[in-house]
PDB file of C-alpha atoms in Angstrom:
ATOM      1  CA  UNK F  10     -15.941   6.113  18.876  1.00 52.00           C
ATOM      2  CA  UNK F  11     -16.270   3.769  15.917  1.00 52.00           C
ATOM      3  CA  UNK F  12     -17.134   5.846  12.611  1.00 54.00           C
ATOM      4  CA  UNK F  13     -20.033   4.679  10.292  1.00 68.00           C
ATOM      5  CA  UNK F  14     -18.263   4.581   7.250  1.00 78.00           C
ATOM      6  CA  UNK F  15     -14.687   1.971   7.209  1.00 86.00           C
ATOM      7  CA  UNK F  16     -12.073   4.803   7.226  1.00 85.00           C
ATOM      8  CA  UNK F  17      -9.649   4.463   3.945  1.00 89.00           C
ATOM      9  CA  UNK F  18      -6.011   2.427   4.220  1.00 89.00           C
ATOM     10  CA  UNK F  19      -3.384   4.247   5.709  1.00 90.00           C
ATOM     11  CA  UNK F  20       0.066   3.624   6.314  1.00 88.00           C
ATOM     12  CA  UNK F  21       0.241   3.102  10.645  1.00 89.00           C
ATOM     13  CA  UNK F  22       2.757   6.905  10.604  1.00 89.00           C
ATOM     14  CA  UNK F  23      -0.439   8.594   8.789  1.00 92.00           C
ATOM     15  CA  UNK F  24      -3.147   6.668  11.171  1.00 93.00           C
ATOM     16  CA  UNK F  25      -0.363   8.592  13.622  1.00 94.00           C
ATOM     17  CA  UNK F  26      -0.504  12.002  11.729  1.00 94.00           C
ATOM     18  CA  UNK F  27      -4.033  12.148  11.852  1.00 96.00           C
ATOM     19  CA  UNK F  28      -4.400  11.407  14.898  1.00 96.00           C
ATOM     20  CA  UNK F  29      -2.336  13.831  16.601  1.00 97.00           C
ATOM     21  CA  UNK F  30      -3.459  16.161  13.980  1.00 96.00           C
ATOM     22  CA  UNK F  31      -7.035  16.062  15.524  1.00 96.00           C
ATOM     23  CA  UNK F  32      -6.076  16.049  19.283  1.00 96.00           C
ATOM     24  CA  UNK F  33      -4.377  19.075  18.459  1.00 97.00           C
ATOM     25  CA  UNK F  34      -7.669  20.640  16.852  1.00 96.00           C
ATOM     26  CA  UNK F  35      -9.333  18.931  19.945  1.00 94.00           C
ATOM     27  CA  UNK F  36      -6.602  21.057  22.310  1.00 95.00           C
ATOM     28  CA  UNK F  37      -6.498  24.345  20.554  1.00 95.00           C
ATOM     29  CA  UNK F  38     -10.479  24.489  20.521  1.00 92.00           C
ATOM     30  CA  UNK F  39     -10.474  24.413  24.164  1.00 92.00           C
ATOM     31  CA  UNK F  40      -7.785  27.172  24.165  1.00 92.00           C
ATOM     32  CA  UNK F  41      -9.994  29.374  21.423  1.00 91.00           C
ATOM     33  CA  UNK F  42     -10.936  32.411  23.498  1.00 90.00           C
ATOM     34  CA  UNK F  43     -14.477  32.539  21.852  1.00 89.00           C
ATOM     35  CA  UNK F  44     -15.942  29.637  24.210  1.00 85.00           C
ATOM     36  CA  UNK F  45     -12.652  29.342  26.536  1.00 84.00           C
ATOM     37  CA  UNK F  46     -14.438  29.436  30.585  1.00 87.00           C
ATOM     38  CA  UNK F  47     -11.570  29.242  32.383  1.00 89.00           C
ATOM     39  CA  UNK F  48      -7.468  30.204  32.412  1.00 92.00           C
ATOM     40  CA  UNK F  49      -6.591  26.607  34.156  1.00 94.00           C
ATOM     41  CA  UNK F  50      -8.363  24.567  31.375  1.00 91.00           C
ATOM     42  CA  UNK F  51      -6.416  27.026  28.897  1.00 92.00           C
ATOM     43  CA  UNK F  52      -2.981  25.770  30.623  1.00 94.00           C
ATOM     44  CA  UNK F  53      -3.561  22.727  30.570  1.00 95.00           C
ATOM     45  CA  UNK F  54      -4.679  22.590  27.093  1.00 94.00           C
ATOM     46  CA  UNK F  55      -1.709  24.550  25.929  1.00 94.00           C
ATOM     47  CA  UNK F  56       0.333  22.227  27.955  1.00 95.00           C
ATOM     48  CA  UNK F  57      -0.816  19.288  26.576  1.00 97.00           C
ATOM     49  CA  UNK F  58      -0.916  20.867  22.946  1.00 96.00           C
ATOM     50  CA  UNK F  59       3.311  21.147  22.903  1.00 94.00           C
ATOM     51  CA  UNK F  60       3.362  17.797  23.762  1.00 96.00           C
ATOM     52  CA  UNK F  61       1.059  16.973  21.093  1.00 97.00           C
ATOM     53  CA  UNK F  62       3.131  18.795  18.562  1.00 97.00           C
ATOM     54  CA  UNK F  63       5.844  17.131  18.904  1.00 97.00           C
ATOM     55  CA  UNK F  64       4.340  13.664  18.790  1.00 96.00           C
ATOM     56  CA  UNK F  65       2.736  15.019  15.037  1.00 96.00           C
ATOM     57  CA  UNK F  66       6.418  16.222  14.072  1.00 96.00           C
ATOM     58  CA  UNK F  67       7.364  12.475  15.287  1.00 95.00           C
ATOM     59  CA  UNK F  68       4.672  10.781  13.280  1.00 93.00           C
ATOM     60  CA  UNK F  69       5.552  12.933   9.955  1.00 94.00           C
ATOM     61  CA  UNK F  70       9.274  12.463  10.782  1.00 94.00           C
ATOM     62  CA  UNK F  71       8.593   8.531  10.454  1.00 92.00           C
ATOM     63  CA  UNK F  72       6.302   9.044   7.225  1.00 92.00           C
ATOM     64  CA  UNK F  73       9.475  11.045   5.429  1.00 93.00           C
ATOM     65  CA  UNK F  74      12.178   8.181   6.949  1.00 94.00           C
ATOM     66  CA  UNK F  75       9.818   5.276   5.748  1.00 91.00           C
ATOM     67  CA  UNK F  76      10.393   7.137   2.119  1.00 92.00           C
ATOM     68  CA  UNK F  77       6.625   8.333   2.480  1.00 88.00           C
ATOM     69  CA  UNK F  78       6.934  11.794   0.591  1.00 86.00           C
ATOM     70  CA  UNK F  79       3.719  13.311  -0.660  1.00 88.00           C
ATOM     71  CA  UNK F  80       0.794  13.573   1.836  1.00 88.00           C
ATOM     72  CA  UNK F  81      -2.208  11.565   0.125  1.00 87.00           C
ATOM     73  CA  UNK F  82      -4.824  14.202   0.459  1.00 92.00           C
ATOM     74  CA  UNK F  83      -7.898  12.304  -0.811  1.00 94.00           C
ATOM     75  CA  UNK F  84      -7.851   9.434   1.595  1.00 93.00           C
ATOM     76  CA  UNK F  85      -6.660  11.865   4.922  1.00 94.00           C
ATOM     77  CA  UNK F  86      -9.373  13.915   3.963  1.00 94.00           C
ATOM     78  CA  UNK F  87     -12.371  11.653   3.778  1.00 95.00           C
ATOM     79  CA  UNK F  88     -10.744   9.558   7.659  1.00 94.00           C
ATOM     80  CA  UNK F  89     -10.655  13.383   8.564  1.00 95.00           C
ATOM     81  CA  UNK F  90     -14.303  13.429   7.528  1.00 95.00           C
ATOM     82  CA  UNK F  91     -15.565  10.174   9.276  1.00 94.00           C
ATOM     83  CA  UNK F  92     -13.734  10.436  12.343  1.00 94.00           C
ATOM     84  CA  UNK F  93     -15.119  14.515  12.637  1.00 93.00           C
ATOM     85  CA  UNK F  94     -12.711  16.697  11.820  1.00 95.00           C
ATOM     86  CA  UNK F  95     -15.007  19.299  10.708  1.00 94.00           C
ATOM     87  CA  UNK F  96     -16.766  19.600  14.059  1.00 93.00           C
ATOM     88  CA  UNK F  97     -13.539  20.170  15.880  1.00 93.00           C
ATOM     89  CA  UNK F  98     -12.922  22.625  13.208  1.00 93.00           C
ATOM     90  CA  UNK F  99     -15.796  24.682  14.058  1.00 91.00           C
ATOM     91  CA  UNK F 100     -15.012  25.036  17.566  1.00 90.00           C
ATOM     92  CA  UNK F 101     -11.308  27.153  16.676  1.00 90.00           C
ATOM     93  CA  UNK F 102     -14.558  29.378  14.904  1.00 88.00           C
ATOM     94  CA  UNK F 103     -15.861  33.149  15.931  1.00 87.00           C
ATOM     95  CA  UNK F 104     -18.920  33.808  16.645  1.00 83.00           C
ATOM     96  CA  UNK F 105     -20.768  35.676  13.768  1.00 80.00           C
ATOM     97  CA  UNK F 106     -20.058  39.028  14.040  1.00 81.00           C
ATOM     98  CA  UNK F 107     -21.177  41.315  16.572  1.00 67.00           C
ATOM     99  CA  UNK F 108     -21.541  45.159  16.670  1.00 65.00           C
ATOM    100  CA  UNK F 109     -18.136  47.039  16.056  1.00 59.00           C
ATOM    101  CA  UNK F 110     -16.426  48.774  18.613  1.00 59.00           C
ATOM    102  CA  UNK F 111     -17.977  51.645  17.834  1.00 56.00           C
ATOM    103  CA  UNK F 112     -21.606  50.934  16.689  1.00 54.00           C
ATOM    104  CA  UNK F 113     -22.979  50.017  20.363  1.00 51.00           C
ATOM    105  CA  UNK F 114     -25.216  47.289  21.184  1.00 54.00           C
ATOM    106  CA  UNK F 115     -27.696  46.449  18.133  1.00 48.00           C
TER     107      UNK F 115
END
């Protein structure tokens, strides 16, 4: 998907960070038991999501070797903004809340 807005310059390790940032986001939404359907797409997900990790701990591992040592919130911020971020974000989201344990159906 090509965003709307040109994303900011970043380095090629944080182009990396964020984008195993949001496949991780991507992986743990489909784990979320609030809208999860099934256990096998929850394997595979979590499956996929240690694999993931590591490839973020790779990309931040080159960042800090390249002598990259403070994470430049503005600009990761707004490419987290224009390539979605916040959507992904809402799917790791409860519902609103529902009747308590206690208090029955509504």
């Amino acid at each position: 998907m090509q965003p709307d807005r040109p994303l900011p310059a970043l380095t090629r390790a944080e182009q990396d960070f964020l984008d195993h940032y949001l496949r991780i986001l991507e992986l743990l939404g489909r784990i979320n038991p609030a809208s999860a359907e099934y256990t096998y797409a929850g394997v595979t997900a979590a499956q996929a999501l240690a694999a993931e990790a590591a490839k973020l701990r790779d990309a931040l591992t080159l960042m800090y070797d390249r002598a990259e040592k403070e994470i430049h919130r503005e600009p990761l911020v707004r490419a987290l903004r224009i390539l979605g971020a916040e959507d992904r974000l809402r799917r790791l989201a409860l519902p609103g809340p529902g009747p308590g344990p206690d208090q029955g159906p509504a």
